[in-house]
Tab-separated table of C-alpha atoms in Angstrom:
chain	number	residue	atom	x	y	z
A	30	HIS	CA	-57.391	25.661	111.374
A	31	PRO	CA	-56.784	27.229	107.487
A	32	LEU	CA	-55.777	24.149	105.714
A	33	LEU	CA	-58.604	21.995	106.740
A	34	ASN	CA	-62.599	22.578	106.938
A	35	GLY	CA	-64.317	19.649	107.848
A	36	VAL	CA	-63.537	15.810	109.404
A	37	VAL	CA	-65.464	13.082	108.544
A	38	GLU	CA	-66.295	10.431	111.418
A	39	LEU	CA	-65.598	6.865	109.201
A	40	ALA	CA	-66.060	3.362	110.340
A	41	GLU	CA	-64.899	2.314	113.509
A	42	ASP	CA	-61.954	0.498	111.630
A	43	ASP	CA	-61.639	3.073	109.092
A	44	GLY	CA	-60.133	5.753	111.793
A	45	VAL	CA	-61.106	10.094	110.956
A	46	LEU	CA	-60.833	12.177	107.886
A	47	PHE	CA	-60.273	15.556	107.566
A	48	THR	CA	-61.104	17.463	104.546
A	49	SER	CA	-59.699	20.356	102.780
A	50	ARG	CA	-59.716	22.606	99.528
A	51	LEU	CA	-56.737	25.030	98.492
A	52	ALA	CA	-56.345	27.249	96.007
A	53	VAL	CA	-54.331	30.786	95.206
A	54	GLN	CA	-57.540	32.278	95.098
A	55	SER	CA	-58.136	31.106	98.425
A	56	HIS	CA	-54.722	31.243	100.328
A	57	PRO	CA	-53.068	33.779	98.434
A	58	TRP	CA	-49.907	32.996	100.720
A	59	LEU	CA	-48.944	30.388	98.848
A	60	ALA	CA	-48.446	31.535	95.764
A	61	ASP	CA	-45.098	32.755	97.318
A	62	HIS	CA	-44.182	29.481	97.065
A	63	ALA	CA	-43.013	29.132	93.446
A	64	VAL	CA	-40.568	26.217	92.453
A	65	MET	CA	-39.949	25.477	89.439
A	66	GLY	CA	-42.219	27.613	87.588
A	67	ARG	CA	-45.166	26.014	89.331
A	68	VAL	CA	-47.287	26.931	93.047
A	69	LEU	CA	-46.282	24.097	95.330
A	70	VAL	CA	-47.989	23.343	98.419
A	71	PRO	CA	-44.443	23.560	100.991
A	72	GLY	CA	-43.584	20.483	102.483
A	73	THR	CA	-44.103	22.125	105.939
A	74	ALA	CA	-47.410	22.670	105.120
A	75	LEU	CA	-48.741	18.907	104.522
A	76	LEU	CA	-46.180	18.214	107.489
A	77	GLU	CA	-48.803	21.100	109.667
A	78	LEU	CA	-51.906	19.200	108.450
A	79	ALA	CA	-50.539	15.798	110.567
A	80	ILE	CA	-49.298	17.917	112.468
A	81	ARG	CA	-53.285	19.130	113.442
A	82	ALA	CA	-54.817	15.799	112.536
A	83	GLY	CA	-52.553	14.343	115.121
A	84	ASP	CA	-54.125	16.895	117.965
A	85	GLU	CA	-57.616	15.318	117.224
A	86	VAL	CA	-56.554	12.027	117.526
A	87	GLY	CA	-54.370	12.708	120.872
A	88	CYS	CA	-51.076	12.970	119.125
A	89	ASP	CA	-48.829	15.366	119.777
A	90	ARG	CA	-45.591	13.988	118.032
A	91	VAL	CA	-44.895	13.415	114.284
A	92	GLU	CA	-42.212	10.347	114.417
A	93	GLU	CA	-42.152	10.155	110.780
A	94	LEU	CA	-43.736	11.669	107.397
A	95	THR	CA	-42.286	11.057	104.612
A	96	LEU	CA	-43.826	12.938	101.132
A	97	ALA	CA	-44.332	11.028	97.905
A	98	ALA	CA	-44.617	13.508	95.482
A	99	PRO	CA	-45.537	17.200	95.237
A	100	LEU	CA	-48.682	18.934	95.777
A	101	ALA	CA	-49.011	21.531	92.682
A	102	LEU	CA	-52.149	24.240	92.631
A	103	PRO	CA	-53.396	25.400	89.605
A	104	GLU	CA	-53.253	29.303	88.493
A	105	HIS	CA	-57.359	29.087	88.290
A	106	GLY	CA	-59.653	25.873	89.981
A	107	ALA	CA	-58.533	23.864	93.450
A	108	VAL	CA	-57.489	21.286	94.234
A	109	GLN	CA	-59.509	19.053	97.183
A	110	VAL	CA	-57.097	17.143	99.733
A	111	GLN	CA	-58.215	14.793	102.311
A	112	VAL	CA	-55.949	13.386	105.340
A	113	ARG	CA	-56.892	10.244	106.824
A	114	VAL	CA	-55.619	8.755	110.314
A	115	GLY	CA	-56.067	5.286	111.014
A	116	VAL	CA	-57.531	3.394	114.062
A	117	ALA	CA	-54.365	3.252	116.631
A	118	ASP	CA	-52.513	0.232	116.942
A	119	ASP	CA	-51.751	-1.861	120.055
A	120	SER	CA	-48.716	0.839	120.637
A	121	GLY	CA	-51.070	3.825	120.489
A	122	ARG	CA	-49.442	5.206	116.843
A	123	HIS	CA	-51.511	5.974	114.541
A	124	THR	CA	-51.008	5.985	110.455
A	125	VAL	CA	-51.459	9.206	108.326
A	126	ALA	CA	-51.878	9.634	104.667
A	127	ILE	CA	-52.357	13.033	102.467
A	128	HIS	CA	-54.368	12.232	99.407
A	129	SER	CA	-55.512	14.942	96.571
A	130	ARG	CA	-57.588	15.441	93.296
A	131	PRO	CA	-58.320	18.375	91.369
A	132	GLU	CA	-61.719	20.369	92.214
A	133	GLY	CA	-64.800	19.008	90.149
A	134	GLU	CA	-63.185	15.568	88.523
A	135	THR	CA	-64.594	13.171	91.120
A	136	GLU	CA	-63.567	10.224	88.430
A	137	SER	CA	-59.924	11.011	88.748
A	138	PRO	CA	-58.038	8.968	91.200
A	139	TRP	CA	-56.766	10.438	94.322
A	140	MET	CA	-53.137	10.825	94.383
A	141	GLN	CA	-51.147	10.130	97.549
A	142	HIS	CA	-48.495	12.815	98.624
A	143	ALA	CA	-47.394	11.897	102.287
A	144	ALA	CA	-47.654	8.923	104.316
A	145	GLY	CA	-46.862	8.417	108.544
A	146	VAL	CA	-47.350	7.769	112.019
A	147	LEU	CA	-48.668	10.084	114.809
A	148	VAL	CA	-47.879	8.947	118.215
A	149	ASP	CA	-48.208	10.466	121.601
A	150	GLY	CA	-44.878	11.686	122.574
A	151	SER	CA	-45.189	11.162	126.498
A	152	ARG	CA	-46.696	7.561	125.663
A	153	ALA	CA	-43.236	7.133	123.086
A	154	GLY	CA	-41.492	7.906	125.940
A	155	ALA	CA	-39.772	11.428	123.807
A	156	SER	CA	-38.044	14.906	124.710
A	157	ALA	CA	-37.827	17.300	122.756
A	158	ALA	CA	-34.326	18.983	121.471
A	159	GLU	CA	-32.587	21.277	124.230
A	160	PHE	CA	-31.583	24.791	122.597
A	161	ASP	CA	-30.334	27.748	124.312
A	162	ALA	CA	-32.049	30.687	122.366
A	163	ALA	CA	-31.888	32.974	125.134
A	164	VAL	CA	-27.574	34.323	124.683
A	165	TRP	CA	-28.104	35.443	121.193
A	166	PRO	CA	-26.349	35.055	118.855
A	167	PRO	CA	-24.778	32.749	120.470
A	168	THR	CA	-20.960	32.740	121.569
A	169	GLY	CA	-18.755	32.239	119.010
A	170	ALA	CA	-20.958	32.590	116.246
A	171	GLU	CA	-19.734	33.865	113.021
A	172	PRO	CA	-22.342	36.223	110.936
A	173	VAL	CA	-23.396	34.599	107.494
A	174	ASP	CA	-23.861	37.326	104.717
A	175	LEU	CA	-27.583	37.079	103.455
A	176	ASP	CA	-26.871	39.423	100.423
A	177	GLY	CA	-28.472	38.267	97.398
A	178	PHE	CA	-29.400	34.902	99.073
A	179	TYR	CA	-33.144	35.239	97.830
A	180	GLU	CA	-32.394	36.137	94.173
A	181	ALA	CA	-29.327	33.392	94.421
A	182	ARG	CA	-32.176	30.871	94.493
A	183	GLU	CA	-34.483	32.065	92.618
A	184	VAL	CA	-31.852	31.635	90.143
A	185	GLU	CA	-32.002	28.090	90.641
A	186	GLY	CA	-35.654	28.044	90.038
A	187	PHE	CA	-37.216	28.595	93.641
A	188	ALA	CA	-38.826	32.128	93.551
A	189	TYR	CA	-40.304	33.001	96.926
A	190	GLY	CA	-42.457	35.571	97.494
A	191	PRO	CA	-42.178	37.524	100.290
A	192	VAL	CA	-43.956	35.549	102.437
A	193	PHE	CA	-41.657	32.993	102.705
A	194	GLN	CA	-38.145	35.162	102.288
A	195	GLY	CA	-38.403	35.159	105.910
A	196	LEU	CA	-34.597	34.539	106.659
A	197	ARG	CA	-33.415	37.647	108.226
A	198	ALA	CA	-29.608	37.013	109.967
A	199	ALA	CA	-27.693	33.752	110.314
A	200	TRP	CA	-24.818	32.410	112.524
A	201	SER	CA	-22.021	29.781	112.303
A	202	ARG	CA	-20.058	27.774	114.406
A	203	ASP	CA	-18.698	24.051	114.467
A	204	GLY	CA	-20.743	22.861	111.884
A	205	GLU	CA	-24.068	24.228	113.278
A	206	VAL	CA	-26.311	27.028	111.559
A	207	PHE	CA	-28.084	29.472	113.963
A	208	ALA	CA	-30.558	31.612	112.292
A	209	GLU	CA	-33.506	34.938	113.165
A	210	VAL	CA	-36.683	34.008	110.932
A	211	SER	CA	-39.698	35.663	110.802
A	212	LEU	CA	-43.102	35.948	109.064
A	213	PRO	CA	-43.661	39.435	106.695
A	214	GLU	CA	-45.465	42.614	109.124
A	215	GLY	CA	-48.422	41.485	106.833
A	216	ALA	CA	-48.332	38.178	107.456
A	217	GLN	CA	-47.579	38.148	111.115
A	218	GLY	CA	-51.603	38.293	111.958
A	219	ASP	CA	-52.465	35.007	110.061
A	220	ALA	CA	-49.753	32.812	112.505
A	221	GLU	CA	-52.323	32.370	115.337
A	222	ALA	CA	-54.157	29.979	113.417
A	223	PHE	CA	-51.434	28.031	112.283
A	224	GLY	CA	-49.233	24.949	114.733
A	225	LEU	CA	-46.710	26.951	113.326
A	226	HIS	CA	-47.009	28.394	110.626
A	227	PRO	CA	-45.768	26.648	106.891
A	228	ALA	CA	-44.032	29.656	105.398
A	229	LEU	CA	-42.078	30.858	108.843
A	230	LEU	CA	-41.210	26.965	108.561
A	231	ASP	CA	-39.763	27.040	105.050
A	232	SER	CA	-37.903	29.785	106.167
A	233	VAL	CA	-36.447	27.970	108.596
A	234	LEU	CA	-34.794	25.645	106.598
A	235	HIS	CA	-33.202	28.512	104.443
A	236	ALA	CA	-30.558	28.234	106.847
A	237	GLY	CA	-29.599	25.206	105.884
A	238	TRP	CA	-27.914	25.645	102.465
A	239	PHE	CA	-25.451	27.077	105.143
A	240	LEU	CA	-24.633	24.234	106.365
A	241	GLY	CA	-22.240	22.985	103.237
A	242	SER	CA	-22.409	21.096	99.962
A	243	SER	CA	-24.405	18.485	101.247
A	244	VAL	CA	-27.835	20.353	101.143
A	245	GLU	CA	-28.696	19.996	97.618
A	246	ALA	CA	-29.225	22.953	96.071
A	247	GLY	CA	-33.020	22.734	94.765
A	248	GLY	CA	-33.242	20.470	97.979
A	249	VAL	CA	-36.398	20.352	99.575
A	250	PRO	CA	-38.505	18.376	102.575
A	251	PHE	CA	-38.576	14.380	101.841
A	252	SER	CA	-38.893	12.654	104.900
A	253	TRP	CA	-39.734	14.196	108.570
A	254	SER	CA	-38.850	12.657	111.801
A	255	GLY	CA	-39.684	13.048	115.034
A	256	VAL	CA	-41.524	16.717	115.120
A	257	SER	CA	-43.008	17.550	118.187
A	258	LEU	CA	-44.299	21.214	117.888
A	259	LEU	CA	-44.233	22.662	121.944
A	260	ALA	CA	-46.135	26.167	121.426
A	261	SER	CA	-47.864	27.892	118.250
A	262	GLY	CA	-48.468	30.440	116.858
A	263	ALA	CA	-45.232	32.020	116.528
A	264	SER	CA	-44.232	34.368	114.100
A	265	ALA	CA	-40.427	35.003	114.809
A	266	VAL	CA	-38.048	33.011	115.795
A	267	ARG	CA	-34.705	31.593	116.683
A	268	VAL	CA	-33.128	28.587	115.668
A	269	ARG	CA	-30.669	26.131	115.093
A	270	LEU	CA	-29.717	23.672	112.741
A	271	ALA	CA	-26.910	20.448	112.194
A	272	ARG	CA	-26.231	18.161	109.977
A	273	GLY	CA	-26.333	13.932	111.485
A	274	VAL	CA	-23.387	11.750	110.240
A	275	ASP	CA	-26.864	10.644	107.678
A	276	GLY	CA	-26.790	14.236	106.086
A	277	ALA	CA	-30.184	14.967	107.739
A	278	LEU	CA	-31.085	17.865	109.784
A	279	SER	CA	-31.759	18.257	112.628
A	280	ILE	CA	-33.516	21.587	113.682
A	281	ALA	CA	-34.668	23.518	117.040
A	282	VAL	CA	-36.505	26.334	117.396
A	283	ALA	CA	-37.489	28.703	120.087
A	284	ASP	CA	-38.987	32.010	120.279
A	285	LEU	CA	-37.203	35.028	121.002
A	286	SER	CA	-37.832	34.820	124.439
A	287	GLY	CA	-35.458	31.713	124.520
A	288	ALA	CA	-38.755	29.669	125.097
A	289	LEU	CA	-38.786	25.572	122.894
A	290	VAL	CA	-41.218	26.130	120.209
A	291	ALA	CA	-40.362	23.193	118.171
A	292	SER	CA	-38.109	20.780	117.361
A	293	VAL	CA	-37.075	18.493	114.589
A	294	GLU	CA	-34.561	14.889	114.811
A	295	SER	CA	-34.357	14.220	112.052
A	296	LEU	CA	-35.261	16.245	108.271
A	297	ALA	CA	-33.929	14.178	105.182
A	298	MET	CA	-33.465	16.731	101.815
A	299	ARG	CA	-34.205	15.829	98.348
A	300	ALA	CA	-33.426	17.279	94.888
A	301	LEU	CA	-36.540	18.288	93.138
A	302	SER	CA	-36.008	19.264	88.612
A	303	ALA	CA	-38.971	20.932	86.440
A	304	GLU	CA	-39.778	16.904	85.922
A	305	GLY	CA	-41.021	16.565	89.396
A	306	VAL	CA	-43.038	19.513	89.838
A	307	SER	CA	-45.177	18.640	86.907
A	308	GLY	CA	-48.587	19.185	86.713
A	309	ASP	CA	-49.137	15.162	86.700
A	310	ALA	CA	-46.142	14.355	88.473
A	311	GLY	CA	-46.065	10.581	89.955
A	312	LEU	CA	-49.466	10.187	88.214
A	313	THR	CA	-49.651	7.786	85.376
A	314	LYS	CA	-52.481	9.810	84.195
A	315	GLU	CA	-53.940	9.031	80.134
A	316	ALA	CA	-50.706	6.530	79.960
A	317	LEU	CA	-50.582	4.430	76.719
A	318	PHE	CA	-50.280	0.843	78.181
A	319	ARG	CA	-49.805	-2.553	76.531
A	320	LEU	CA	-50.299	-6.011	77.460
A	321	ASP	CA	-48.185	-8.376	76.065
A	322	TRP	CA	-48.127	-12.612	76.913
A	323	VAL	CA	-44.448	-13.408	77.074
A	324	THR	CA	-44.177	-17.413	76.448
A	325	MET	CA	-42.218	-18.507	79.609
A	326	PRO	CA	-40.215	-22.103	79.123
A	327	ALA	CA	-42.106	-25.594	81.263
A	328	PRO	CA	-40.584	-25.956	84.815
A	329	GLY	CA	-37.978	-28.641	84.503
A	330	SER	CA	-36.960	-27.616	80.732
A	331	ALA	CA	-32.798	-26.909	80.026
A	332	SER	CA	-34.177	-23.403	78.781
A	333	ALA	CA	-36.119	-23.324	82.122
A	334	ALA	CA	-34.597	-20.690	84.601
A	335	PRO	CA	-32.496	-21.818	87.995
A	336	VAL	CA	-34.855	-22.547	90.938
A	337	GLU	CA	-34.050	-19.348	93.116
A	338	GLU	CA	-34.879	-18.850	97.282
A	339	PRO	CA	-38.208	-17.446	97.403
A	340	ARG	CA	-37.302	-13.820	96.702
A	341	ARG	CA	-38.400	-11.058	99.954
A	342	PHE	CA	-40.307	-8.217	99.516
A	343	ALA	CA	-41.291	-5.569	101.641
A	344	VAL	CA	-44.920	-3.679	101.406
A	345	ALA	CA	-45.177	-0.032	103.734
A	346	GLY	CA	-48.142	2.200	104.594
A	347	GLU	CA	-52.000	0.798	103.077
A	348	ASP	CA	-51.843	-1.988	100.800
A	349	ILE	CA	-55.154	-0.272	98.517
A	350	PHE	CA	-53.759	-2.273	95.787
A	351	GLY	CA	-53.522	-6.116	97.187
A	352	LEU	CA	-49.472	-6.196	96.474
A	353	ALA	CA	-49.297	-8.098	99.482
A	354	GLU	CA	-51.558	-10.840	98.448
A	355	ALA	CA	-50.535	-11.194	95.096
A	356	LEU	CA	-47.017	-11.695	95.250
A	357	ARG	CA	-47.781	-14.019	98.801
A	358	ASP	CA	-49.417	-16.297	95.357
A	359	ALA	CA	-46.393	-16.026	94.105
A	360	GLY	CA	-44.057	-17.464	95.980
A	361	ALA	CA	-42.683	-14.691	98.095
A	362	GLU	CA	-41.764	-13.805	100.970
A	363	ILE	CA	-43.624	-10.566	102.281
A	364	GLU	CA	-43.234	-8.157	105.656
A	365	LEU	CA	-45.491	-5.335	105.946
A	366	ALA	CA	-45.212	-2.070	108.105
A	367	SER	CA	-47.211	0.758	108.158
A	368	SER	CA	-44.556	3.374	106.371
A	369	PRO	CA	-41.364	3.324	105.029
A	370	GLY	CA	-39.667	4.125	108.406
A	371	ALA	CA	-41.247	0.971	110.006
A	372	LEU	CA	-39.490	-1.278	108.111
A	373	ALA	CA	-36.663	-3.577	109.653
A	374	VAL	CA	-33.994	-3.069	107.398
A	375	ASP	CA	-31.549	-6.141	108.147
A	376	GLY	CA	-27.770	-4.337	108.790
């Protein structure tokens, strides 16, 4: 796979570890995804990594994948990437996490970029979206003017190169957007190596700009839910995007014959600032800290705070810092979950 170059079988209770090395020199098409002055690995590429890892463990559906921090590529050099898939739980679900660190910096901590859950779609009872793309353009849909579209995105900080300028035509109808998206001729041959080429899927998301102001300017993928890939290697697609009551996108992707290629039940977007794509985004590398001892009033004293009910916390994902145990020791009630989306939220 173009984004993965190795696999490590871990101990029986640790799952599987996939490895990768990414650089603009080895993956020049990634240089076309420049955001706020930095080359970022698109969120669609992280999704592709999760899909590919799922294939290896018998999971054909990304139940959820939440992106924690952008993965920026240096102008020179490379980053090492790890995709860790956990062992299946009693329901057959596998956790997945994606980390990176600069190549050669073996003492640097691994930074987490995404975490989620992989499932067997048939076991989970999942179904793909319905999308009739045989009649095209859809009846009653009005054309959308794309003149100056990518020039406007560049003003907003999204300097897409040719590989990521795949939006060819778009139409709107009753709160839905339909679009034609394709890779440029020079990149179409690469599509066969991917499940769904990240640049192609990223261009699909560009059509979301026409769904109204609830798509924030500068929006990037944040949380994927219910992603199914039904066919691989597409270089040109027809798509339908709509927005749910929660503002998230639902996406259906078909090939030019009308056959379904992929579906996304829900995709939440978020705004991204220049500070958010800085080289150490999300890290406290070389930050300065100071330890202070604070005198606390004795229990029962007049200045002591009134006794409160035990506080409740949730720890989602791999608890590498032992937060759950520390919070329990402090008297808190803890709920553990494989990922943020798996948390039970009181209504």
